[in-house]
Each structure stands twice: as structure tokens, then as C-alpha cells.
PDB file of C-alpha atoms in Angstrom:
ATOM      1  CA  MET A 298      16.839 -10.189  -7.440  1.00 45.00           C
ATOM      2  CA  ALA A 299      14.647 -10.678 -10.499  1.00 44.00           C
ATOM      3  CA  ALA A 300      12.983 -13.879 -11.651  1.00 43.00           C
ATOM      4  CA  SER A 301      14.807 -16.057 -14.162  1.00 44.00           C
ATOM      5  CA  SER A 302      11.737 -17.520 -15.863  1.00 46.00           C
ATOM      6  CA  ASP A 303      11.179 -16.957 -19.579  1.00 65.00           C
ATOM      7  CA  VAL A 304       7.696 -15.607 -18.797  1.00 81.00           C
ATOM      8  CA  VAL A 305       7.876 -12.102 -17.337  1.00 87.00           C
ATOM      9  CA  SER A 306       5.207 -11.314 -14.764  1.00 88.00           C
ATOM     10  CA  GLU A 307       4.241  -7.695 -14.253  1.00 87.00           C
ATOM     11  CA  PRO A 308       4.893  -5.573 -12.384  1.00 89.00           C
ATOM     12  CA  PHE A 309       8.606  -6.440 -12.328  1.00 91.00           C
ATOM     13  CA  PRO A 310      11.238  -4.725 -10.152  1.00 91.00           C
ATOM     14  CA  ILE A 311      13.634  -2.031 -11.356  1.00 93.00           C
ATOM     15  CA  PHE A 312      16.604  -1.765  -9.004  1.00 92.00           C
ATOM     16  CA  ARG A 313      17.922   1.621  -7.935  1.00 92.00           C
ATOM     17  CA  VAL A 314      21.677   1.384  -7.386  1.00 91.00           C
ATOM     18  CA  ALA A 315      23.604   4.547  -6.459  1.00 89.00           C
ATOM     19  CA  GLY A 316      21.001   6.697  -8.181  1.00 90.00           C
ATOM     20  CA  ASN A 317      20.931   4.568 -11.333  1.00 94.00           C
ATOM     21  CA  TYR A 318      18.070   2.332 -12.474  1.00 95.00           C
ATOM     22  CA  ILE A 319      19.242  -1.164 -13.358  1.00 94.00           C
ATOM     23  CA  LEU A 320      17.769  -4.372 -14.803  1.00 94.00           C
ATOM     24  CA  TYR A 321      19.610  -7.680 -14.393  1.00 90.00           C
ATOM     25  CA  ASP A 322      17.235 -10.218 -15.940  1.00 89.00           C
ATOM     26  CA  ILE A 323      17.658 -10.828 -19.676  1.00 89.00           C
ATOM     27  CA  ASN A 324      14.009 -11.846 -19.981  1.00 92.00           C
ATOM     28  CA  VAL A 325      12.852  -8.516 -18.574  1.00 94.00           C
ATOM     29  CA  VAL A 326      15.288  -6.650 -20.853  1.00 94.00           C
ATOM     30  CA  SER A 327      13.930  -8.349 -23.979  1.00 93.00           C
ATOM     31  CA  HIS A 328      10.347  -7.944 -22.728  1.00 95.00           C
ATOM     32  CA  ILE A 329      10.464  -4.154 -22.353  1.00 96.00           C
ATOM     33  CA  ARG A 330      12.245  -3.771 -25.689  1.00 95.00           C
ATOM     34  CA  ARG A 331       9.672  -5.892 -27.477  1.00 93.00           C
ATOM     35  CA  GLN A 332       6.531  -4.623 -25.736  1.00 94.00           C
ATOM     36  CA  TYR A 333       7.250  -1.018 -24.707  1.00 94.00           C
ATOM     37  CA  ASN A 334       9.939   0.256 -27.129  1.00 94.00           C
ATOM     38  CA  ILE A 335      12.436   0.747 -24.295  1.00 95.00           C
ATOM     39  CA  CYS A 336      16.070  -0.158 -25.010  1.00 93.00           C
ATOM     40  CA  GLY A 337      18.230   1.229 -22.198  1.00 93.00           C
ATOM     41  CA  VAL A 338      22.015   0.966 -22.310  1.00 92.00           C
ATOM     42  CA  LEU A 339      24.023  -2.193 -21.627  1.00 90.00           C
ATOM     43  CA  LEU A 340      26.832  -1.790 -19.072  1.00 88.00           C
ATOM     44  CA  GLY A 341      28.401  -5.218 -18.551  1.00 84.00           C
ATOM     45  CA  SER A 342      31.897  -6.076 -19.755  1.00 78.00           C
ATOM     46  CA  LEU A 343      34.200  -9.079 -19.567  1.00 71.00           C
ATOM     47  CA  PRO A 344      36.379  -9.205 -16.429  1.00 66.00           C
ATOM     48  CA  GLN A 345      39.451  -9.917 -18.570  1.00 67.00           C
ATOM     49  CA  ILE A 346      38.737  -7.022 -20.954  1.00 70.00           C
ATOM     50  CA  PRO A 347      37.315  -4.159 -18.871  1.00 66.00           C
ATOM     51  CA  GLN A 348      38.237  -1.576 -21.532  1.00 71.00           C
ATOM     52  CA  GLN A 349      35.894  -3.028 -24.140  1.00 67.00           C
ATOM     53  CA  SER A 350      33.291  -0.572 -25.439  1.00 68.00           C
ATOM     54  CA  VAL A 351      31.470  -2.749 -27.983  1.00 68.00           C
ATOM     55  CA  PHE A 352      29.254  -5.811 -27.474  1.00 75.00           C
ATOM     56  CA  LEU A 353      28.503  -5.027 -23.841  1.00 83.00           C
ATOM     57  CA  GLY A 354      26.186  -7.230 -21.799  1.00 84.00           C
ATOM     58  CA  LEU A 355      24.059  -7.250 -18.658  1.00 86.00           C
ATOM     59  CA  PRO A 356      23.157  -5.343 -16.580  1.00 91.00           C
ATOM     60  CA  LEU A 357      21.023  -2.799 -18.437  1.00 93.00           C
ATOM     61  CA  GLN A 358      20.790   0.802 -17.238  1.00 94.00           C
ATOM     62  CA  LEU A 359      17.553   2.684 -17.838  1.00 96.00           C
ATOM     63  CA  LEU A 360      17.191   6.410 -18.235  1.00 94.00           C
ATOM     64  CA  PRO A 361      15.222   7.997 -15.374  1.00 95.00           C
ATOM     65  CA  GLU A 362      12.555   8.783 -17.971  1.00 95.00           C
ATOM     66  CA  GLU A 363      12.328   5.120 -18.985  1.00 95.00           C
ATOM     67  CA  ALA A 364      12.132   3.883 -15.389  1.00 95.00           C
ATOM     68  CA  ARG A 365       9.464   6.425 -14.467  1.00 95.00           C
ATOM     69  CA  LEU A 366       7.379   5.665 -17.546  1.00 95.00           C
ATOM     70  CA  LEU A 367       7.346   1.942 -16.762  1.00 95.00           C
ATOM     71  CA  ALA A 368       6.445   2.633 -13.137  1.00 93.00           C
ATOM     72  CA  GLU A 369       3.699   5.116 -14.000  1.00 92.00           C
ATOM     73  CA  GLN A 370       2.079   2.699 -16.430  1.00 92.00           C
ATOM     74  CA  GLY A 371       2.101  -0.098 -13.833  1.00 91.00           C
ATOM     75  CA  HIS A 372       4.525  -2.359 -15.680  1.00 94.00           C
ATOM     76  CA  ALA A 373       7.267  -2.083 -13.040  1.00 93.00           C
ATOM     77  CA  TYR A 374       8.074  -0.753  -9.594  1.00 92.00           C
ATOM     78  CA  ILE A 375      11.215   0.778  -8.107  1.00 92.00           C
ATOM     79  CA  VAL A 376      13.281  -1.149  -5.543  1.00 90.00           C
ATOM     80  CA  ASP A 377      16.023   0.250  -3.322  1.00 88.00           C
ATOM     81  CA  ASP A 378      18.578  -2.460  -4.096  1.00 85.00           C
ATOM     82  CA  ALA A 379      20.944  -1.905  -1.143  1.00 83.00           C
ATOM     83  CA  ARG A 380      18.135  -1.799   1.408  1.00 83.00           C
ATOM     84  CA  GLU A 381      16.415  -4.922   0.024  1.00 79.00           C
ATOM     85  CA  HIS A 382      19.632  -6.939   0.027  1.00 76.00           C
ATOM     86  CA  LYS A 383      20.447  -5.889   3.562  1.00 77.00           C
ATOM     87  CA  ALA A 384      16.971  -6.797   4.761  1.00 75.00           C
ATOM     88  CA  ALA A 385      16.991 -10.159   2.970  1.00 73.00           C
ATOM     89  CA  MET A 386      20.446 -11.173   4.209  1.00 70.00           C
ATOM     90  CA  LEU A 387      20.297  -9.913   7.791  1.00 68.00           C
ATOM     91  CA  GLU A 388      16.635 -10.153   8.758  1.00 63.00           C
ATOM     92  CA  ALA A 389      15.213 -13.071   6.810  1.00 59.00           C
ATOM     93  CA  GLY A 390      18.364 -15.148   6.412  1.00 66.00           C
ATOM     94  CA  LEU A 391      18.648 -18.474   4.584  1.00 70.00           C
ATOM     95  CA  SER A 392      18.207 -21.945   5.997  1.00 75.00           C
ATOM     96  CA  GLU A 393      20.712 -24.717   5.318  1.00 79.00           C
ATOM     97  CA  ASP A 394      18.198 -26.476   3.062  1.00 82.00           C
ATOM     98  CA  GLU A 395      17.777 -23.314   0.948  1.00 76.00           C
ATOM     99  CA  LYS A 396      21.541 -22.908   0.646  1.00 77.00           C
ATOM    100  CA  ALA A 397      21.942 -26.574  -0.350  1.00 83.00           C
ATOM    101  CA  ALA A 398      19.172 -26.278  -2.949  1.00 83.00           C
ATOM    102  CA  PHE A 399      20.844 -23.201  -4.414  1.00 80.00           C
ATOM    103  CA  ARG A 400      24.227 -24.950  -4.631  1.00 82.00           C
ATOM    104  CA  THR A 401      22.530 -27.888  -6.379  1.00 86.00           C
ATOM    105  CA  LEU A 402      20.942 -25.517  -8.888  1.00 83.00           C
ATOM    106  CA  LEU A 403      24.298 -23.869  -9.644  1.00 82.00           C
ATOM    107  CA  GLY A 404      25.938 -27.278 -10.055  1.00 84.00           C
ATOM    108  CA  ARG A 405      23.301 -28.399 -12.542  1.00 86.00           C
ATOM    109  CA  GLN A 406      23.629 -25.168 -14.525  1.00 82.00           C
ATOM    110  CA  SER A 407      27.424 -25.481 -14.613  1.00 84.00           C
ATOM    111  CA  MET A 408      27.236 -29.062 -15.900  1.00 86.00           C
ATOM    112  CA  GLU A 409      24.745 -28.062 -18.593  1.00 85.00           C
ATOM    113  CA  ALA A 410      26.997 -25.204 -19.707  1.00 82.00           C
ATOM    114  CA  ALA A 411      30.042 -27.484 -19.876  1.00 85.00           C
ATOM    115  CA  GLU A 412      28.076 -30.093 -21.817  1.00 87.00           C
ATOM    116  CA  ALA A 413      26.923 -27.494 -24.351  1.00 86.00           C
ATOM    117  CA  VAL A 414      30.481 -26.230 -24.885  1.00 85.00           C
ATOM    118  CA  ARG A 415      31.823 -29.777 -25.235  1.00 87.00           C
ATOM    119  CA  ARG A 416      29.122 -30.713 -27.741  1.00 89.00           C
ATOM    120  CA  LYS A 417      29.820 -27.679 -29.920  1.00 89.00           C
ATOM    121  CA  ALA A 418      33.565 -28.360 -29.801  1.00 89.00           C
ATOM    122  CA  GLY A 419      32.968 -31.969 -30.871  1.00 90.00           C
ATOM    123  CA  GLU A 420      30.782 -30.866 -33.761  1.00 91.00           C
ATOM    124  CA  ARG A 421      33.417 -28.400 -34.971  1.00 91.00           C
ATOM    125  CA  LYS A 422      36.141 -31.030 -34.724  1.00 91.00           C
ATOM    126  CA  GLU A 423      34.104 -33.648 -36.568  1.00 91.00           C
ATOM    127  CA  LYS A 424      33.306 -31.174 -39.335  1.00 91.00           C
ATOM    128  CA  ALA A 425      36.990 -30.292 -39.700  1.00 91.00           C
ATOM    129  CA  LEU A 426      37.990 -33.965 -39.861  1.00 91.00           C
ATOM    130  CA  LYS A 427      35.436 -34.671 -42.575  1.00 91.00           C
ATOM    131  CA  LYS A 428      36.800 -31.768 -44.592  1.00 90.00           C
ATOM    132  CA  ILE A 429      40.359 -33.051 -44.235  1.00 91.00           C
ATOM    133  CA  ALA A 430      39.305 -36.577 -45.219  1.00 89.00           C
ATOM    134  CA  MET A 431      37.548 -35.261 -48.324  1.00 89.00           C
ATOM    135  CA  GLN A 432      40.621 -33.278 -49.363  1.00 88.00           C
ATOM    136  CA  ARG A 433      42.830 -36.355 -48.924  1.00 88.00           C
ATOM    137  CA  ARG A 434      40.408 -38.475 -50.940  1.00 87.00           C
ATOM    138  CA  LYS A 435      40.473 -35.990 -53.807  1.00 85.00           C
ATOM    139  CA  HIS A 436      44.248 -35.910 -53.652  1.00 85.00           C
ATOM    140  CA  LYS A 437      44.462 -39.714 -53.789  1.00 83.00           C
ATOM    141  CA  GLU A 438      42.052 -39.910 -56.715  1.00 80.00           C
ATOM    142  CA  GLY A 439      44.234 -37.466 -58.613  1.00 76.00           C
ATOM    143  CA  SER A 440      47.294 -39.567 -57.812  1.00 72.00           C
ATOM    144  CA  VAL A 441      45.622 -42.658 -59.290  1.00 63.00           C
ATOM    145  CA  GLU A 442      45.411 -41.063 -62.717  1.00 62.00           C
ATOM    146  CA  THR A 443      49.016 -40.051 -62.833  1.00 54.00           C
ATOM    147  CA  ASP A 444      52.001 -39.747 -60.590  1.00 55.00           C
ATOM    148  CA  ALA A 445      54.766 -37.179 -60.793  1.00 50.00           C
ATOM    149  CA  SER A 446      56.534 -39.081 -63.622  1.00 51.00           C
ATOM    150  CA  GLY A 447      53.346 -39.582 -65.629  1.00 55.00           C
ATOM    151  CA  SER A 448      52.876 -43.310 -64.855  1.00 52.00           C
ATOM    152  CA  THR A 449      49.769 -44.662 -63.138  1.00 48.00           C
ATOM    153  CA  LEU A 450      49.911 -46.086 -59.658  1.00 45.00           C
ATOM    154  CA  GLU A 451      49.231 -49.718 -58.877  1.00 49.00           C
ATOM    155  CA  GLY A 452      45.716 -50.684 -57.920  1.00 48.00           C
ATOM    156  CA  ASP A 453      46.796 -52.365 -54.712  1.00 48.00           C
ATOM    157  CA  ASP A 454      48.649 -49.241 -53.585  1.00 49.00           C
ATOM    158  CA  VAL A 455      45.631 -47.090 -54.333  1.00 44.00           C
ATOM    159  CA  GLU A 456      43.305 -49.428 -52.505  1.00 46.00           C
ATOM    160  CA  SER A 457      45.576 -49.668 -49.485  1.00 47.00           C
ATOM    161  CA  SER A 458      46.037 -45.904 -49.325  1.00 48.00           C
ATOM    162  CA  LEU A 459      42.314 -45.263 -49.508  1.00 44.00           C
ATOM    163  CA  PHE A 460      41.536 -47.866 -46.878  1.00 45.00           C
ATOM    164  CA  SER A 461      44.313 -46.583 -44.640  1.00 48.00           C
ATOM    165  CA  ASN A 462      42.855 -43.089 -44.891  1.00 49.00           C
ATOM    166  CA  ALA A 463      39.410 -44.425 -44.011  1.00 45.00           C
ATOM    167  CA  SER A 464      40.825 -46.333 -41.054  1.00 48.00           C
ATOM    168  CA  GLN A 465      42.510 -43.147 -39.805  1.00 50.00           C
ATOM    169  CA  THR A 466      39.180 -41.327 -40.057  1.00 48.00           C
ATOM    170  CA  GLU A 467      37.417 -44.137 -38.194  1.00 49.00           C
ATOM    171  CA  ASP A 468      40.083 -44.106 -35.478  1.00 52.00           C
ATOM    172  CA  THR A 469      39.680 -40.367 -35.100  1.00 49.00           C
ATOM    173  CA  ALA A 470      35.891 -40.666 -34.963  1.00 47.00           C
ATOM    174  CA  SER A 471      36.182 -43.370 -32.319  1.00 48.00           C
ATOM    175  CA  THR A 472      38.485 -41.085 -30.348  1.00 46.00           C
ATOM    176  CA  ILE A 473      35.834 -38.344 -30.492  1.00 44.00           C
ATOM    177  CA  SER A 474      33.133 -40.752 -29.328  1.00 45.00           C
ATOM    178  CA  VAL A 475      35.312 -41.917 -26.438  1.00 40.00           C
ATOM    179  CA  ALA A 476      36.044 -38.322 -25.466  1.00 42.00           C
ATOM    180  CA  SER A 477      32.365 -37.456 -25.619  1.00 42.00           C
ATOM    181  CA  ALA A 478      31.580 -40.294 -23.249  1.00 40.00           C
ATOM    182  CA  GLN A 479      33.825 -38.809 -20.581  1.00 41.00           C
ATOM    183  CA  PRO A 480      32.073 -36.610 -18.019  1.00 45.00           C
ATOM    184  CA  PRO A 481      32.640 -32.933 -18.826  1.00 51.00           C
ATOM    185  CA  ASN A 482      34.289 -30.613 -16.342  1.00 65.00           C
ATOM    186  CA  SER A 483      31.850 -28.225 -14.720  1.00 67.00           C
ATOM    187  CA  PHE A 484      31.996 -24.509 -15.443  1.00 71.00           C
ATOM    188  CA  ALA A 485      31.925 -21.730 -12.886  1.00 72.00           C
ATOM    189  CA  VAL A 486      28.517 -20.054 -13.170  1.00 72.00           C
ATOM    190  CA  THR A 487      27.962 -16.518 -11.923  1.00 69.00           C
ATOM    191  CA  PRO A 488      24.217 -15.825 -11.654  1.00 70.00           C
ATOM    192  CA  THR A 489      23.043 -12.474 -13.026  1.00 65.00           C
ATOM    193  CA  THR A 490      20.256 -12.291 -10.448  1.00 66.00           C
ATOM    194  CA  SER A 491      20.014 -13.080  -6.751  1.00 70.00           C
ATOM    195  CA  TYR A 492      16.665 -14.851  -7.075  1.00 66.00           C
ATOM    196  CA  PRO A 493      16.976 -17.586  -5.970  1.00 67.00           C
ATOM    197  CA  PRO A 494      18.112 -17.829  -3.161  1.00 68.00           C
ATOM    198  CA  LEU A 495      16.786 -14.423  -2.080  1.00 71.00           C
ATOM    199  CA  PRO A 496      13.066 -13.760  -2.499  1.00 70.00           C
ATOM    200  CA  GLN A 497      11.869 -11.324  -5.130  1.00 73.00           C
ATOM    201  CA  PRO A 498      11.329  -7.925  -3.444  1.00 76.00           C
ATOM    202  CA  ASP A 499       7.792  -6.722  -2.914  1.00 73.00           C
ATOM    203  CA  LEU A 500       6.350  -3.455  -4.126  1.00 76.00           C
ATOM    204  CA  SER A 501       7.080  -0.718  -1.618  1.00 71.00           C
ATOM    205  CA  PRO A 502       5.153   2.579  -1.760  1.00 68.00           C
ATOM    206  CA  ALA A 503       7.939   4.205   0.274  1.00 65.00           C
ATOM    207  CA  VAL A 504      10.248   4.252  -2.796  1.00 74.00           C
ATOM    208  CA  LEU A 505       9.594   7.413  -4.797  1.00 81.00           C
ATOM    209  CA  LEU A 506       9.389   7.599  -8.555  1.00 88.00           C
ATOM    210  CA  PRO A 507      12.556   8.684 -10.392  1.00 90.00           C
ATOM    211  CA  GLU A 508      13.140  12.387 -10.816  1.00 91.00           C
ATOM    212  CA  VAL A 509      12.984  13.319 -14.487  1.00 91.00           C
ATOM    213  CA  PRO A 510      14.152  16.351 -16.486  1.00 90.00           C
ATOM    214  CA  SER A 511      11.849  18.851 -18.153  1.00 87.00           C
ATOM    215  CA  SER A 512      12.113  16.832 -21.383  1.00 90.00           C
ATOM    216  CA  TYR A 513      10.031  14.000 -19.892  1.00 92.00           C
ATOM    217  CA  PRO A 514       6.719  15.082 -21.496  1.00 91.00           C
ATOM    218  CA  LEU A 515       8.322  14.953 -24.949  1.00 93.00           C
ATOM    219  CA  PHE A 516       9.876  11.568 -24.163  1.00 94.00           C
ATOM    220  CA  LYS A 517       6.539  10.159 -23.000  1.00 93.00           C
ATOM    221  CA  HIS A 518       4.687  11.615 -25.977  1.00 93.00           C
ATOM    222  CA  LEU A 519       7.060  10.107 -28.536  1.00 94.00           C
ATOM    223  CA  GLN A 520       7.172   6.745 -26.757  1.00 93.00           C
ATOM    224  CA  GLN A 521       3.392   6.511 -26.851  1.00 91.00           C
ATOM    225  CA  LYS A 522       3.539   7.237 -30.581  1.00 92.00           C
ATOM    226  CA  GLY A 523       5.603   4.061 -31.037  1.00 93.00           C
ATOM    227  CA  TYR A 524       9.066   5.588 -31.355  1.00 96.00           C
ATOM    228  CA  PHE A 525      12.244   4.148 -29.803  1.00 96.00           C
ATOM    229  CA  MET A 526      14.498   6.546 -27.916  1.00 94.00           C
ATOM    230  CA  MET A 527      18.214   6.272 -27.230  1.00 93.00           C
ATOM    231  CA  PRO A 528      20.576   8.752 -25.500  1.00 92.00           C
ATOM    232  CA  GLY A 529      21.626  11.422 -27.984  1.00 90.00           C
ATOM    233  CA  LEU A 530      24.858  12.659 -26.408  1.00 87.00           C
ATOM    234  CA  ARG A 531      27.032  11.817 -29.414  1.00 85.00           C
ATOM    235  CA  PHE A 532      24.751  13.980 -31.592  1.00 87.00           C
ATOM    236  CA  GLY A 533      24.611  16.874 -29.143  1.00 85.00           C
ATOM    237  CA  CYS A 534      20.970  16.329 -28.153  1.00 90.00           C
ATOM    238  CA  GLN A 535      18.960  14.570 -25.444  1.00 92.00           C
ATOM    239  CA  TYR A 536      17.384  11.744 -27.481  1.00 95.00           C
ATOM    240  CA  SER A 537      17.947  10.006 -30.792  1.00 94.00           C
ATOM    241  CA  ILE A 538      14.489   9.088 -32.110  1.00 95.00           C
ATOM    242  CA  TYR A 539      14.051   5.872 -34.116  1.00 96.00           C
ATOM    243  CA  PRO A 540      10.922   4.814 -36.040  1.00 95.00           C
ATOM    244  CA  GLY A 541      11.559   1.190 -35.041  1.00 94.00           C
ATOM    245  CA  ASP A 542      14.091  -0.952 -33.231  1.00 93.00           C
ATOM    246  CA  PRO A 543      17.548   0.708 -33.394  1.00 93.00           C
ATOM    247  CA  LEU A 544      19.015  -2.600 -34.563  1.00 90.00           C
ATOM    248  CA  ARG A 545      16.944  -2.279 -37.763  1.00 93.00           C
ATOM    249  CA  PHE A 546      16.524   1.446 -38.385  1.00 94.00           C
ATOM    250  CA  HIS A 547      18.534   4.654 -38.428  1.00 93.00           C
ATOM    251  CA  SER A 548      17.294   7.492 -36.253  1.00 92.00           C
ATOM    252  CA  HIS A 549      15.079  10.127 -37.894  1.00 93.00           C
ATOM    253  CA  PHE A 550      15.213  12.927 -35.302  1.00 94.00           C
ATOM    254  CA  LEU A 551      17.571  14.565 -32.841  1.00 93.00           C
ATOM    255  CA  ALA A 552      15.268  15.667 -30.026  1.00 94.00           C
ATOM    256  CA  VAL A 553      15.615  18.256 -27.265  1.00 93.00           C
ATOM    257  CA  GLY A 554      12.915  18.867 -24.663  1.00 91.00           C
ATOM    258  CA  ARG A 555      12.117  22.349 -23.411  1.00 87.00           C
ATOM    259  CA  GLY A 556       9.623  23.894 -21.022  1.00 82.00           C
ATOM    260  CA  TRP A 557       6.894  26.219 -22.247  1.00 79.00           C
ATOM    261  CA  ASP A 558       8.562  29.336 -20.848  1.00 81.00           C
ATOM    262  CA  ASP A 559      12.186  28.297 -21.464  1.00 83.00           C
ATOM    263  CA  ASP A 560      14.363  30.647 -23.488  1.00 86.00           C
ATOM    264  CA  ILE A 561      15.783  29.058 -26.645  1.00 86.00           C
ATOM    265  CA  ARG A 562      18.831  30.708 -28.178  1.00 88.00           C
ATOM    266  CA  MET A 563      18.821  31.168 -31.937  1.00 89.00           C
ATOM    267  CA  MET A 564      22.306  29.645 -32.138  1.00 89.00           C
ATOM    268  CA  GLU A 565      20.917  26.446 -30.582  1.00 87.00           C
ATOM    269  CA  ILE A 566      18.307  26.183 -33.328  1.00 87.00           C
ATOM    270  CA  VAL A 567      20.839  26.975 -36.058  1.00 88.00           C
ATOM    271  CA  GLY A 568      23.460  24.588 -34.690  1.00 87.00           C
ATOM    272  CA  GLY A 569      20.973  21.776 -34.073  1.00 88.00           C
ATOM    273  CA  GLY A 570      19.368  22.177 -37.471  1.00 86.00           C
ATOM    274  CA  ARG A 571      22.666  22.177 -39.339  1.00 86.00           C
ATOM    275  CA  LEU A 572      24.013  19.220 -37.334  1.00 87.00           C
ATOM    276  CA  GLY A 573      20.823  17.221 -37.841  1.00 87.00           C
ATOM    277  CA  THR A 574      20.780  17.902 -41.567  1.00 85.00           C
ATOM    278  CA  GLY A 575      24.463  16.979 -41.799  1.00 87.00           C
ATOM    279  CA  VAL A 576      23.787  13.514 -40.353  1.00 88.00           C
ATOM    280  CA  LYS A 577      20.529  13.070 -42.355  1.00 89.00           C
ATOM    281  CA  LYS A 578      18.193  13.718 -39.444  1.00 91.00           C
ATOM    282  CA  ALA A 579      15.758  16.436 -38.434  1.00 91.00           C
ATOM    283  CA  PHE A 580      16.315  18.556 -35.331  1.00 92.00           C
ATOM    284  CA  MET A 581      13.274  18.469 -33.003  1.00 93.00           C
ATOM    285  CA  ILE A 582      12.356  20.761 -30.118  1.00 93.00           C
ATOM    286  CA  GLY A 583       9.241  19.961 -28.134  1.00 91.00           C
ATOM    287  CA  GLY A 584       7.536  19.942 -24.778  1.00 88.00           C
ATOM    288  CA  ASN A 585       4.347  20.517 -22.817  1.00 86.00           C
ATOM    289  CA  THR A 586       2.157  23.493 -23.382  1.00 79.00           C
ATOM    290  CA  GLU A 587       1.865  25.857 -20.446  1.00 68.00           C
ATOM    291  CA  CYS A 588       1.251  23.921 -17.210  1.00 59.00           C
ATOM    292  CA  LYS A 589      -1.724  24.935 -15.133  1.00 57.00           C
ATOM    293  CA  ASP A 590      -1.631  25.426 -11.396  1.00 52.00           C
ATOM    294  CA  GLY A 591      -1.094  22.123  -9.581  1.00 53.00           C
ATOM    295  CA  GLU A 592       0.297  20.282 -12.629  1.00 57.00           C
ATOM    296  CA  GLU A 593       3.727  18.694 -12.545  1.00 55.00           C
ATOM    297  CA  VAL A 594       6.262  18.039 -15.273  1.00 50.00           C
ATOM    298  CA  GLY A 595       5.049  14.462 -15.725  1.00 48.00           C
ATOM    299  CA  ASP A 596       1.409  15.419 -16.259  1.00 51.00           C
ATOM    300  CA  GLN A 597       0.357  14.629 -19.814  1.00 51.00           C
ATOM    301  CA  SER A 598      -1.151  17.792 -21.241  1.00 65.00           C
ATOM    302  CA  GLU A 599      -0.811  18.766 -24.868  1.00 85.00           C
ATOM    303  CA  VAL A 600       2.698  18.222 -26.247  1.00 89.00           C
ATOM    304  CA  ARG A 601       3.881  20.182 -29.246  1.00 89.00           C
ATOM    305  CA  ALA A 602       7.026  19.550 -31.278  1.00 90.00           C
ATOM    306  CA  PHE A 603       8.763  21.494 -34.040  1.00 90.00           C
ATOM    307  CA  CYS A 604      11.341  20.142 -36.510  1.00 89.00           C
ATOM    308  CA  PHE A 605      14.104  22.075 -38.265  1.00 86.00           C
ATOM    309  CA  GLU A 606      15.945  21.057 -41.432  1.00 81.00           C
ATOM    310  CA  TRP A 607      18.478  22.910 -43.540  1.00 79.00           C
ATOM    311  CA  ALA A 608      18.124  22.839 -47.319  1.00 74.00           C
ATOM    312  CA  GLY A 609      20.978  22.899 -49.804  1.00 62.00           C
ATOM    313  CA  MET A 610      23.567  21.101 -47.651  1.00 53.00           C
TER     314      MET A 610
END
């Protein structure tokens, strides 16, 4: 239920689905990555290959910390996806004209997709034919100089063979042009958003902000410093901290958030420091200073962080 325009208008909706915070619009996904250093995790897979674990696609799942940060800063708002769909389908409904307009839009998109695929296939085929023709021409030129017995071929034979090869290429090219003139078959298009035909949901103050762990102050502090954060489960921490886009940089820190009065076991510091050093990263522990009366976890007081590295490994 997000807009499909290339220009993203703020605030944009973040959809809460079964306790998860989801984005469906590719323009919104690229916008928050480019503007606010928020990456999320892609969830989508191909229906024919549901076991794939690499090169996933839409939708994008946000951490509760990421969703809350965007909402607090006024860039987005939270939408109860199930409730909004039920209200839009049962209460508002769609007229026949709206349904017809939506079918027309899907038909135009399917024809454009089929035309793009056909054009790329034609370009690949034409390129392959040119390569084959060039190889044949080189082979014929070599045959002119000498045949298998060492004698040269006749000029008429050479000329006829070259012209026959050219005529075959022209026939093939004409076949491609005829095929390109045929109307392409339409593709089945599955929209990633439900807008249109459903209206974009409005901001609702009844939807509460996401609940966040005690590490949220550290997350917010690092994000405001310009760092990118990704889930750090594979490194045994809460966040992997990157100095830039994760597609361009390796992470520099393995971060764990703690409260001011939380007990920290020495083995956690030793294990985190040794693991971080082993994978060429520093182990970071940080969080808010002591909260005053009336302050919540999300309140931005002073945040302090400490890094641990092992030498000689």
C-alpha cells in the first residue's frame, strides 16, 4: 500500500505485519538507504526456488530500532497492515471504474515488460549472429589462400561462398525484423504494492511506536554519527557497524548495547574482544548513562561506548 512513484514523499508508511516492520516499495527502500543509512534485511525469494538464501528481493524487513528511529524523526509512520487492508476492502470498496483502470494499468505494465524482454533477446541474438558471420568470413578468407591440398581456390567459388554467407546473414536479419514486428505476448505482473487500487493509508496516532531493546540508545547514537548498522547475529553481537554502505565497506565494530546498571560478565568481554580481533573488528559495548526519573530507554541522554581489541593475535 505504498506509492510507486520515483519521488518519495515523507512521511511514508511502514507496515506492521505479524509484529514485523515491512517495506514493499523499492523507491522507499533505496531512499532510506541513501538518506538515512538504514539498510534492513531483504526477505523475498523466487516462488520456484524458495530455499534460496542469496540475492533476495522485496519486501524489506526493518529492525524495530530502525522503524522507531524513522518514526521518531518524522520520516515515516507505522501502519497496522491487516487492519488497513480490511478497512479498505470492506468499508471503502472499489467501484467498477477503479477496477477497470487498475486492470488497464496492469495490462500496460505487462506489455512493457514483455517488450523489454523481447528487445533484449533480439539484441543478444543479433550480436551472436554477427559473431558467427565474422568467424565464417575469417574461415573463408583463410580458405582462399590455400585449401587442404595446398592449391588455391577459384575466384568464382570464393565470391559465391562469400555472397552466400552474406545472403544467409541477411535472411537471418530479416527473420529477426519480422519477429520483432510481431506483437509480444504479455507477461503476468504481480504488483509489489497495493496502491493503486487501494488508497495510501493515513497517519494514525492510535498505532504505537515499535518496542525497542535496551540497545536502542547506542543504535540511535551511532546512526546519527553516520554509521550503517546491520544485524550482527553471525558475529555473536547485536549490530555490525559499517563506516559506509555495507556494499562498499567491511564492518569496523561488533556492537552490543547495555543499560547503565546492567551486569557485564568478564567472559563476555573476553569472548567478544577475541572474536572481534579474530575477524579484524573491534568489540564495542555502549549505552545511555544513568537515566533520570521519567526518562525512557529511547530518550537521548549522553551515550558512552567502549571498544576492546586483543593484541598479538
